Amino acid sequence: MINQLVQQLVHQALAAGLIEREDEIYARNQLLSLLHLADFNEMEMSEKIDIPDLLEQMVEYACSQGIIENLFDEKEVFSSKLINCFIARPSTVNQLFFEKYQQDPQAATNYFYQLSKNSNYIQMKQIKKNIEYKAETEYGAIDITINLSKPEKDPVSIARERAAEKTNYPKCLLCIENEGYAGRIGHPARSNHRMIRLNLLEEKWYLQFSPYVYYNEHCIVLSERHTDMKISPVTFARLLTFVEQFPHYFLGSNADIPIVGGSILSHEHYQGGNYEFAMAKANSDWEFAMGGFPNIECSIVKWPMSVIRLRSERKDSLVEAGAHILAKWKNYSDEAVGVLAWTKGTPHNTITPIARKKGDYFELDLVLRNNRTSEEHPLGIFHPHADVHHIKKENIGLIEVMGLAVLPARLKEELEEVGNFILGKTTEVADYHVSWAEELKTRYHAVASESNIEGLVREEVGKKFLRVLEDAGVFKRDRAGAAGFRRFIESL
């Protein structure tokens, strides 16, 4: 059986273009070595099995033979080593990428995206487990994802991770040293990981894809240096330079301070991809002109968060205008709407920027952020408030800002329970859902049925996520907020 699996994997790697016919025997021998096999007999192949399933079966074989322990991290490391037998070295991957780039930037990213999927670096089998749908709002259709793609670790693996000796290599999950790193207890397997070398403003940056993509071609662009996230005029210049090189992609940055920033603030990086979010499609609420920048179209985006959109054919003008807005915002306070720039020397204001190219025009969206807390809102005044924590409590980073909710796995079963509660099939729901479930039952008990309950609950989750975005907006979409936003624009 193991011979058949080896043969199948070699065959599938050939079919996927991971190797050429001349590489077949070499790759097979690499597999045999990892599997502690000294002999091999060619077998007739049975039905076609996909690469992720073949890897799973071979990992189970390795466990049964005592080659590895039956632990989550060890299995991930071994699976990554198996598929790495078929992947070219970084220099070859980069050479092929830039040969294709000379013809068409999209052809280059298509090649690299397909390689990352075929090599199981992008975990497509796991990603397909995610629950994804769109929810209609007054701002357009926002994306909802219940994240089921990350497999849960077993208790033994968790205990091993806690007891493992700490090491600073690689320093974090985004460092270049992850390329080809086997992995260890507590650090993911990266034998099958490749990065594309980029030049942004004469600096070394790297392009990779997220292993658990949340949207089409979800990529990460990271600095060669392990330095803290920082939003500055140089950030705007890098983002615009990238979208000039890859005009079919957008690129944005998480904010650079806690609460409103992303999950990794210790390594400067951006996220992008070939996807148009609801925010990118949103129309303008109103336009304005900014003194000193006559060749820039300025508008406020019709969006629950506070977004300034700048458009121009010239990158340098956008960078200068963005720098002007950033400098003003960092020191801007308006107590009437709860915006304070500083508390005892601690800064609160920053920006989440997103760049894209539309035809001859560059666009730079600047989302105003503030991370101040209060007794009423200890997790953040401009952060999801307590009444939506049962759906979303985590930071609102770049992806959420643009209109994609990444929601916790627990909601899969919990939302089914809420649906059954509305239908009167159960009286039990999680404590934190009780008041919401009762409200929905009162509203929908006359129209809810087995056939429509899932859609009704999903629609209500969309409304909750819209509330999350409204909570995160610094200038609310009411009379006071609109007046506050205009005061800031006038200050520019």
mmCIF file of C-alpha atoms in Angstrom, residues 2-290:
data_model
loop_
_atom_site.group_PDB
_atom_site.id
_atom_site.type_symbol
_atom_site.label_atom_id
_atom_site.label_comp_id
_atom_site.label_asym_id
_atom_site.label_seq_id
_atom_site.Cartn_x
_atom_site.Cartn_y
_atom_site.Cartn_z
ATOM 1 C CA ILE A 2 2.768 2.475 0.853
ATOM 2 C CA ASN A 3 4.439 1.783 -2.518
ATOM 3 C CA GLN A 4 1.171 2.649 -4.194
ATOM 4 C CA LEU A 5 0.905 5.906 -2.226
ATOM 5 C CA VAL A 6 4.469 6.851 -3.193
ATOM 6 C CA GLN A 7 3.743 6.137 -6.834
ATOM 7 C CA GLN A 8 0.477 8.090 -6.690
ATOM 8 C CA LEU A 9 2.156 11.130 -5.132
ATOM 9 C CA VAL A 10 4.898 11.139 -7.771
ATOM 10 C CA HIS A 11 2.247 10.854 -10.482
ATOM 11 C CA GLN A 12 0.177 13.694 -9.024
ATOM 12 C CA ALA A 13 3.271 15.898 -8.662
ATOM 13 C CA LEU A 14 4.010 15.318 -12.349
ATOM 14 C CA ALA A 15 0.426 16.145 -13.320
ATOM 15 C CA ALA A 16 0.515 19.346 -11.236
ATOM 16 C CA GLY A 17 3.768 20.486 -12.848
ATOM 17 C CA LEU A 18 5.731 20.354 -9.594
ATOM 18 C CA ILE A 19 8.360 18.145 -11.258
ATOM 19 C CA GLU A 20 9.368 17.085 -14.777
ATOM 20 C CA ARG A 21 9.576 13.506 -16.024
ATOM 21 C CA GLU A 22 13.383 13.597 -15.524
ATOM 22 C CA ASP A 23 12.838 14.289 -11.803
ATOM 23 C CA GLU A 24 10.584 11.288 -11.176
ATOM 24 C CA ILE A 25 13.123 8.748 -9.868
ATOM 25 C CA TYR A 26 14.998 11.365 -7.832
ATOM 26 C CA ALA A 27 11.798 12.584 -6.128
ATOM 27 C CA ARG A 28 10.644 9.024 -5.466
ATOM 28 C CA ASN A 29 13.953 8.181 -3.796
ATOM 29 C CA GLN A 30 13.648 11.245 -1.566
ATOM 30 C CA LEU A 31 10.241 9.992 -0.428
ATOM 31 C CA LEU A 32 11.553 6.474 0.186
ATOM 32 C CA SER A 33 14.288 7.867 2.413
ATOM 33 C CA LEU A 34 11.833 9.874 4.522
ATOM 34 C CA LEU A 35 9.564 6.827 4.839
ATOM 35 C CA HIS A 36 12.497 4.553 5.824
ATOM 36 C CA LEU A 37 11.869 2.322 2.790
ATOM 37 C CA ALA A 38 14.843 0.465 1.307
ATOM 38 C CA ASP A 39 12.856 -1.218 -1.452
ATOM 39 C CA PHE A 40 10.237 -0.195 -3.972
ATOM 40 C CA ASN A 41 7.963 -2.120 -6.307
ATOM 41 C CA GLU A 42 5.945 -0.367 -8.967
ATOM 42 C CA MET A 43 2.224 -0.935 -8.472
ATOM 43 C CA GLU A 44 -0.832 -0.403 -10.596
ATOM 44 C CA MET A 45 -2.476 2.774 -9.410
ATOM 45 C CA SER A 46 -6.040 2.628 -8.184
ATOM 46 C CA GLU A 47 -8.395 5.624 -8.306
ATOM 47 C CA LYS A 48 -6.930 9.120 -8.395
ATOM 48 C CA ILE A 49 -6.245 10.589 -4.917
ATOM 49 C CA ASP A 50 -5.591 14.297 -4.394
ATOM 50 C CA ILE A 51 -2.222 15.441 -3.035
ATOM 51 C CA PRO A 52 -3.493 16.531 0.429
ATOM 52 C CA ASP A 53 -5.195 13.145 0.919
ATOM 53 C CA LEU A 54 -2.092 11.265 -0.217
ATOM 54 C CA LEU A 55 0.008 13.232 2.244
ATOM 55 C CA GLU A 56 -2.420 12.446 5.066
ATOM 56 C CA GLN A 57 -2.281 8.721 4.321
ATOM 57 C CA MET A 58 1.510 8.728 4.160
ATOM 58 C CA VAL A 59 1.704 10.618 7.456
ATOM 59 C CA GLU A 60 -0.569 8.009 9.051
ATOM 60 C CA TYR A 61 1.746 5.288 7.698
ATOM 61 C CA ALA A 62 4.743 7.079 9.256
ATOM 62 C CA CYS A 63 2.912 7.175 12.601
ATOM 63 C CA SER A 64 2.020 3.492 12.414
ATOM 64 C CA GLN A 65 5.656 2.575 11.701
ATOM 65 C CA GLY A 66 7.032 4.715 14.531
ATOM 66 C CA ILE A 67 8.842 7.031 12.116
ATOM 67 C CA ILE A 68 7.141 9.988 13.802
ATOM 68 C CA GLU A 69 4.966 10.404 16.875
ATOM 69 C CA ASN A 70 1.224 10.750 16.429
ATOM 70 C CA LEU A 71 1.256 14.458 17.371
ATOM 71 C CA PHE A 72 -0.160 17.396 15.425
ATOM 72 C CA ASP A 73 3.113 19.318 15.016
ATOM 73 C CA GLU A 74 5.158 16.230 14.100
ATOM 74 C CA LYS A 75 2.612 15.212 11.474
ATOM 75 C CA GLU A 76 2.594 18.722 9.978
ATOM 76 C CA VAL A 77 6.398 18.781 9.841
ATOM 77 C CA PHE A 78 6.541 15.367 8.166
ATOM 78 C CA SER A 79 3.846 16.218 5.618
ATOM 79 C CA SER A 80 5.718 19.396 4.687
ATOM 80 C CA LYS A 81 8.951 17.422 4.228
ATOM 81 C CA LEU A 82 7.203 14.891 1.974
ATOM 82 C CA ILE A 83 5.844 17.470 -0.468
ATOM 83 C CA ASN A 84 9.106 19.437 -0.374
ATOM 84 C CA CYS A 85 10.668 16.545 -2.306
ATOM 85 C CA PHE A 86 8.861 17.942 -5.357
ATOM 86 C CA ILE A 87 9.365 21.707 -5.006
ATOM 87 C CA ALA A 88 12.120 23.668 -6.724
ATOM 88 C CA ARG A 89 14.568 25.722 -4.687
ATOM 89 C CA PRO A 90 13.799 29.428 -4.107
ATOM 90 C CA SER A 91 16.223 30.567 -6.819
ATOM 91 C CA THR A 92 14.457 28.468 -9.463
ATOM 92 C CA VAL A 93 10.988 29.530 -8.299
ATOM 93 C CA ASN A 94 12.038 33.190 -8.477
ATOM 94 C CA GLN A 95 13.622 32.744 -11.900
ATOM 95 C CA LEU A 96 10.416 31.225 -13.287
ATOM 96 C CA PHE A 97 8.313 33.909 -11.602
ATOM 97 C CA PHE A 98 10.227 36.800 -13.150
ATOM 98 C CA GLU A 99 10.398 35.145 -16.572
ATOM 99 C CA LYS A 100 6.600 35.089 -16.502
ATOM 100 C CA TYR A 101 6.497 38.618 -15.046
ATOM 101 C CA GLN A 102 8.283 39.948 -18.156
ATOM 102 C CA GLN A 103 5.309 38.730 -20.186
ATOM 103 C CA ASP A 104 2.561 39.696 -17.736
ATOM 104 C CA PRO A 105 2.512 40.377 -13.947
ATOM 105 C CA GLN A 106 -0.714 38.398 -13.610
ATOM 106 C CA ALA A 107 0.848 35.360 -15.287
ATOM 107 C CA ALA A 108 3.631 35.503 -12.680
ATOM 108 C CA THR A 109 1.290 35.615 -9.686
ATOM 109 C CA ASN A 110 -0.932 32.925 -11.253
ATOM 110 C CA TYR A 111 2.118 30.643 -11.474
ATOM 111 C CA PHE A 112 3.146 31.288 -7.870
ATOM 112 C CA TYR A 113 -0.399 30.938 -6.521
ATOM 113 C CA GLN A 114 -0.848 27.620 -8.318
ATOM 114 C CA LEU A 115 2.526 26.407 -7.030
ATOM 115 C CA SER A 116 1.584 27.375 -3.471
ATOM 116 C CA LYS A 117 -1.685 25.433 -3.749
ATOM 117 C CA ASN A 118 -0.236 22.383 -5.505
ATOM 118 C CA SER A 119 2.571 22.158 -2.938
ATOM 119 C CA ASN A 120 -0.029 22.151 -0.131
ATOM 120 C CA TYR A 121 1.500 25.301 1.363
ATOM 121 C CA ILE A 122 -1.899 26.899 0.859
ATOM 122 C CA GLN A 123 -4.091 24.427 2.699
ATOM 123 C CA MET A 124 -6.973 24.253 0.205
ATOM 124 C CA LYS A 125 -8.490 21.114 1.722
ATOM 125 C CA GLN A 126 -8.723 22.838 5.112
ATOM 126 C CA ILE A 127 -9.865 26.146 3.616
ATOM 127 C CA LYS A 128 -12.840 24.442 1.956
ATOM 128 C CA LYS A 129 -14.169 23.732 5.450
ATOM 129 C CA ASN A 130 -14.722 27.451 6.054
ATOM 130 C CA ILE A 131 -18.299 28.734 5.981
ATOM 131 C CA GLU A 132 -18.397 31.672 3.568
ATOM 132 C CA TYR A 133 -21.281 33.826 2.413
ATOM 133 C CA LYS A 134 -22.210 37.418 1.603
ATOM 134 C CA ALA A 135 -24.579 39.619 3.596
ATOM 135 C CA GLU A 136 -26.367 42.525 1.930
ATOM 136 C CA THR A 137 -26.097 45.909 3.666
ATOM 137 C CA GLU A 138 -26.689 49.531 2.765
ATOM 138 C CA TYR A 139 -22.966 49.687 1.975
ATOM 139 C CA GLY A 140 -22.994 46.720 -0.402
ATOM 140 C CA ALA A 141 -22.456 42.988 0.066
ATOM 141 C CA ILE A 142 -19.994 42.308 2.887
ATOM 142 C CA ASP A 143 -18.164 38.982 3.238
ATOM 143 C CA ILE A 144 -18.662 36.659 6.202
ATOM 144 C CA THR A 145 -16.223 33.802 6.936
ATOM 145 C CA ILE A 146 -16.484 31.406 9.861
ATOM 146 C CA ASN A 147 -12.899 30.223 10.110
ATOM 147 C CA LEU A 148 -12.802 26.415 10.331
ATOM 148 C CA SER A 149 -9.582 25.937 8.353
ATOM 149 C CA LYS A 150 -7.060 25.820 11.172
ATOM 150 C CA PRO A 151 -7.093 22.291 12.611
ATOM 151 C CA GLU A 152 -7.249 22.083 16.387
ATOM 152 C CA LYS A 153 -4.233 20.740 18.236
ATOM 153 C CA ASP A 154 -4.607 17.796 20.560
ATOM 154 C CA PRO A 155 -3.953 18.270 24.327
ATOM 155 C CA VAL A 156 -0.615 16.415 24.168
ATOM 156 C CA SER A 157 0.656 18.750 21.413
ATOM 157 C CA ILE A 158 -0.456 21.795 23.385
ATOM 158 C CA ALA A 159 1.340 20.519 26.498
ATOM 159 C CA ARG A 160 4.501 19.802 24.469
ATOM 160 C CA GLU A 161 4.370 23.314 23.013
ATOM 161 C CA ARG A 162 4.177 24.878 26.469
ATOM 162 C CA ALA A 163 7.095 22.785 27.708
ATOM 163 C CA ALA A 164 9.263 23.260 24.596
ATOM 164 C CA GLU A 165 12.504 25.196 24.917
ATOM 165 C CA LYS A 166 12.076 28.717 23.575
ATOM 166 C CA THR A 167 14.190 29.779 20.619
ATOM 167 C CA ASN A 168 14.512 32.983 18.598
ATOM 168 C CA TYR A 169 14.969 31.312 15.242
ATOM 169 C CA PRO A 170 13.023 32.324 13.241
ATOM 170 C CA LYS A 171 12.205 35.424 15.282
ATOM 171 C CA CYS A 172 8.553 35.366 14.181
ATOM 172 C CA LEU A 173 6.191 33.678 11.724
ATOM 173 C CA LEU A 174 6.894 36.317 9.062
ATOM 174 C CA CYS A 175 10.690 36.294 9.004
ATOM 175 C CA ILE A 176 12.512 35.266 5.825
ATOM 176 C CA GLU A 177 14.158 32.479 7.859
ATOM 177 C CA ASN A 178 10.845 30.588 7.655
ATOM 178 C CA GLU A 179 11.532 29.732 4.012
ATOM 179 C CA GLY A 180 12.276 26.005 4.013
ATOM 180 C CA TYR A 181 12.329 25.799 7.836
ATOM 181 C CA ALA A 182 11.248 22.311 8.877
ATOM 182 C CA GLY A 183 9.240 23.523 11.862
ATOM 183 C CA ARG A 184 9.148 22.291 15.431
ATOM 184 C CA ILE A 185 6.804 21.950 18.371
ATOM 185 C CA GLY A 186 5.052 25.326 18.551
ATOM 186 C CA HIS A 187 6.343 26.610 15.195
ATOM 187 C CA PRO A 188 4.578 25.648 11.939
ATOM 188 C CA ALA A 189 6.159 23.469 9.275
ATOM 189 C CA ARG A 190 7.626 25.476 6.411
ATOM 190 C CA SER A 191 9.714 23.001 4.372
ATOM 191 C CA ASN A 192 7.394 23.628 1.410
ATOM 192 C CA HIS A 193 7.431 27.425 1.828
ATOM 193 C CA ARG A 194 8.788 29.690 -0.918
ATOM 194 C CA MET A 195 8.980 33.490 -1.211
ATOM 195 C CA ILE A 196 9.339 35.844 -4.175
ATOM 196 C CA ARG A 197 12.044 38.514 -3.915
ATOM 197 C CA LEU A 198 10.765 42.060 -4.478
ATOM 198 C CA ASN A 199 12.369 45.473 -4.768
ATOM 199 C CA LEU A 200 10.281 48.204 -3.134
ATOM 200 C CA LEU A 201 11.993 51.611 -3.010
ATOM 201 C CA GLU A 202 15.417 49.922 -3.248
ATOM 202 C CA GLU A 203 14.621 47.754 -0.208
ATOM 203 C CA LYS A 204 14.360 43.967 -0.052
ATOM 204 C CA TRP A 205 10.819 42.730 0.460
ATOM 205 C CA TYR A 206 9.246 39.314 -0.047
ATOM 206 C CA LEU A 207 5.952 38.093 -1.466
ATOM 207 C CA GLN A 208 4.227 34.981 -0.153
ATOM 208 C CA PHE A 209 0.678 33.713 0.127
ATOM 209 C CA SER A 210 -1.192 33.127 3.354
ATOM 210 C CA PRO A 211 -1.393 29.382 4.153
ATOM 211 C CA TYR A 212 -5.073 29.902 5.067
ATOM 212 C CA VAL A 213 -6.273 32.346 2.408
ATOM 213 C CA TYR A 214 -9.378 34.326 3.356
ATOM 214 C CA TYR A 215 -9.983 35.615 -0.202
ATOM 215 C CA ASN A 216 -8.624 35.099 -3.702
ATOM 216 C CA GLU A 217 -4.807 35.201 -3.841
ATOM 217 C CA HIS A 218 -4.526 36.474 -0.258
ATOM 218 C CA CYS A 219 -0.861 37.482 -0.174
ATOM 219 C CA ILE A 220 1.558 38.845 2.405
ATOM 220 C CA VAL A 221 4.377 41.253 1.529
ATOM 221 C CA LEU A 222 6.997 41.326 4.264
ATOM 222 C CA SER A 223 10.175 43.196 5.051
ATOM 223 C CA GLU A 224 13.553 41.445 5.051
ATOM 224 C CA ARG A 225 14.205 43.136 8.394
ATOM 225 C CA HIS A 226 12.467 42.097 11.605
ATOM 226 C CA THR A 227 11.259 45.574 12.564
ATOM 227 C CA ASP A 228 8.075 46.829 14.199
ATOM 228 C CA MET A 229 5.082 47.859 12.135
ATOM 229 C CA LYS A 230 5.122 51.580 11.389
ATOM 230 C CA ILE A 231 2.720 53.701 9.366
ATOM 231 C CA SER A 232 4.618 56.536 7.678
ATOM 232 C CA PRO A 233 4.794 58.305 4.306
ATOM 233 C CA VAL A 234 7.238 55.571 3.237
ATOM 234 C CA THR A 235 4.453 53.033 3.878
ATOM 235 C CA PHE A 236 2.235 54.830 1.358
ATOM 236 C CA ALA A 237 5.086 54.926 -1.170
ATOM 237 C CA ARG A 238 5.739 51.177 -0.783
ATOM 238 C CA LEU A 239 2.058 50.274 -1.161
ATOM 239 C CA LEU A 240 1.700 52.376 -4.307
ATOM 240 C CA THR A 241 4.957 51.040 -5.762
ATOM 241 C CA PHE A 242 3.724 47.486 -5.244
ATOM 242 C CA VAL A 243 0.379 48.050 -6.990
ATOM 243 C CA GLU A 244 2.257 49.737 -9.842
ATOM 244 C CA GLN A 245 4.285 46.513 -10.211
ATOM 245 C CA PHE A 246 1.207 44.293 -9.738
ATOM 246 C CA PRO A 247 -1.768 46.386 -10.893
ATOM 247 C CA HIS A 248 -4.228 43.474 -10.545
ATOM 248 C CA TYR A 249 -3.549 43.352 -6.774
ATOM 249 C CA PHE A 250 -4.451 45.706 -3.958
ATOM 250 C CA LEU A 251 -2.086 46.093 -1.001
ATOM 251 C CA GLY A 252 -2.798 47.468 2.460
ATOM 252 C CA SER A 253 -1.308 47.647 5.914
ATOM 253 C CA ASN A 254 -2.673 46.952 9.356
ATOM 254 C CA ALA A 255 -2.411 49.876 11.728
ATOM 255 C CA ASP A 256 0.748 50.094 13.823
ATOM 256 C CA ILE A 257 -0.589 50.328 17.398
ATOM 257 C CA PRO A 258 -2.371 47.810 19.664
ATOM 258 C CA ILE A 259 -6.159 47.251 19.566
ATOM 259 C CA VAL A 260 -6.542 48.725 16.070
ATOM 260 C CA GLY A 261 -3.473 46.933 14.682
ATOM 261 C CA GLY A 262 -3.156 43.376 13.424
ATOM 262 C CA SER A 263 -2.079 40.287 15.317
ATOM 263 C CA ILE A 264 1.626 40.686 14.445
ATOM 264 C CA LEU A 265 3.019 44.155 15.183
ATOM 265 C CA SER A 266 6.626 42.992 15.585
ATOM 266 C CA HIS A 267 7.373 42.523 11.862
ATOM 267 C CA GLU A 268 6.566 45.082 9.185
ATOM 268 C CA HIS A 269 4.301 43.505 6.592
ATOM 269 C CA TYR A 270 1.347 44.214 4.326
ATOM 270 C CA GLN A 271 -1.549 42.142 2.981
ATOM 271 C CA GLY A 272 -3.006 42.167 -0.504
ATOM 272 C CA GLY A 273 -4.492 40.036 -3.224
ATOM 273 C CA ASN A 274 -6.630 39.776 -6.310
ATOM 274 C CA TYR A 275 -9.989 40.566 -4.753
ATOM 275 C CA GLU A 276 -12.365 43.526 -4.665
ATOM 276 C CA PHE A 277 -13.850 44.089 -1.226
ATOM 277 C CA ALA A 278 -17.086 45.930 -0.520
ATOM 278 C CA MET A 279 -15.136 48.966 0.680
ATOM 279 C CA ALA A 280 -13.263 49.205 -2.635
ATOM 280 C CA LYS A 281 -16.600 49.210 -4.492
ATOM 281 C CA ALA A 282 -18.197 51.769 -2.156
ATOM 282 C CA ASN A 283 -19.192 55.130 -3.625
ATOM 283 C CA SER A 284 -18.185 58.488 -2.212
ATOM 284 C CA ASP A 285 -20.374 60.244 0.350
ATOM 285 C CA TRP A 286 -18.998 63.661 -0.491
ATOM 286 C CA GLU A 287 -15.986 65.226 -2.187
ATOM 287 C CA PHE A 288 -13.605 67.916 -1.048
ATOM 288 C CA ALA A 289 -10.525 69.752 -2.273
ATOM 289 C CA MET A 290 -7.295 69.926 -0.309
#
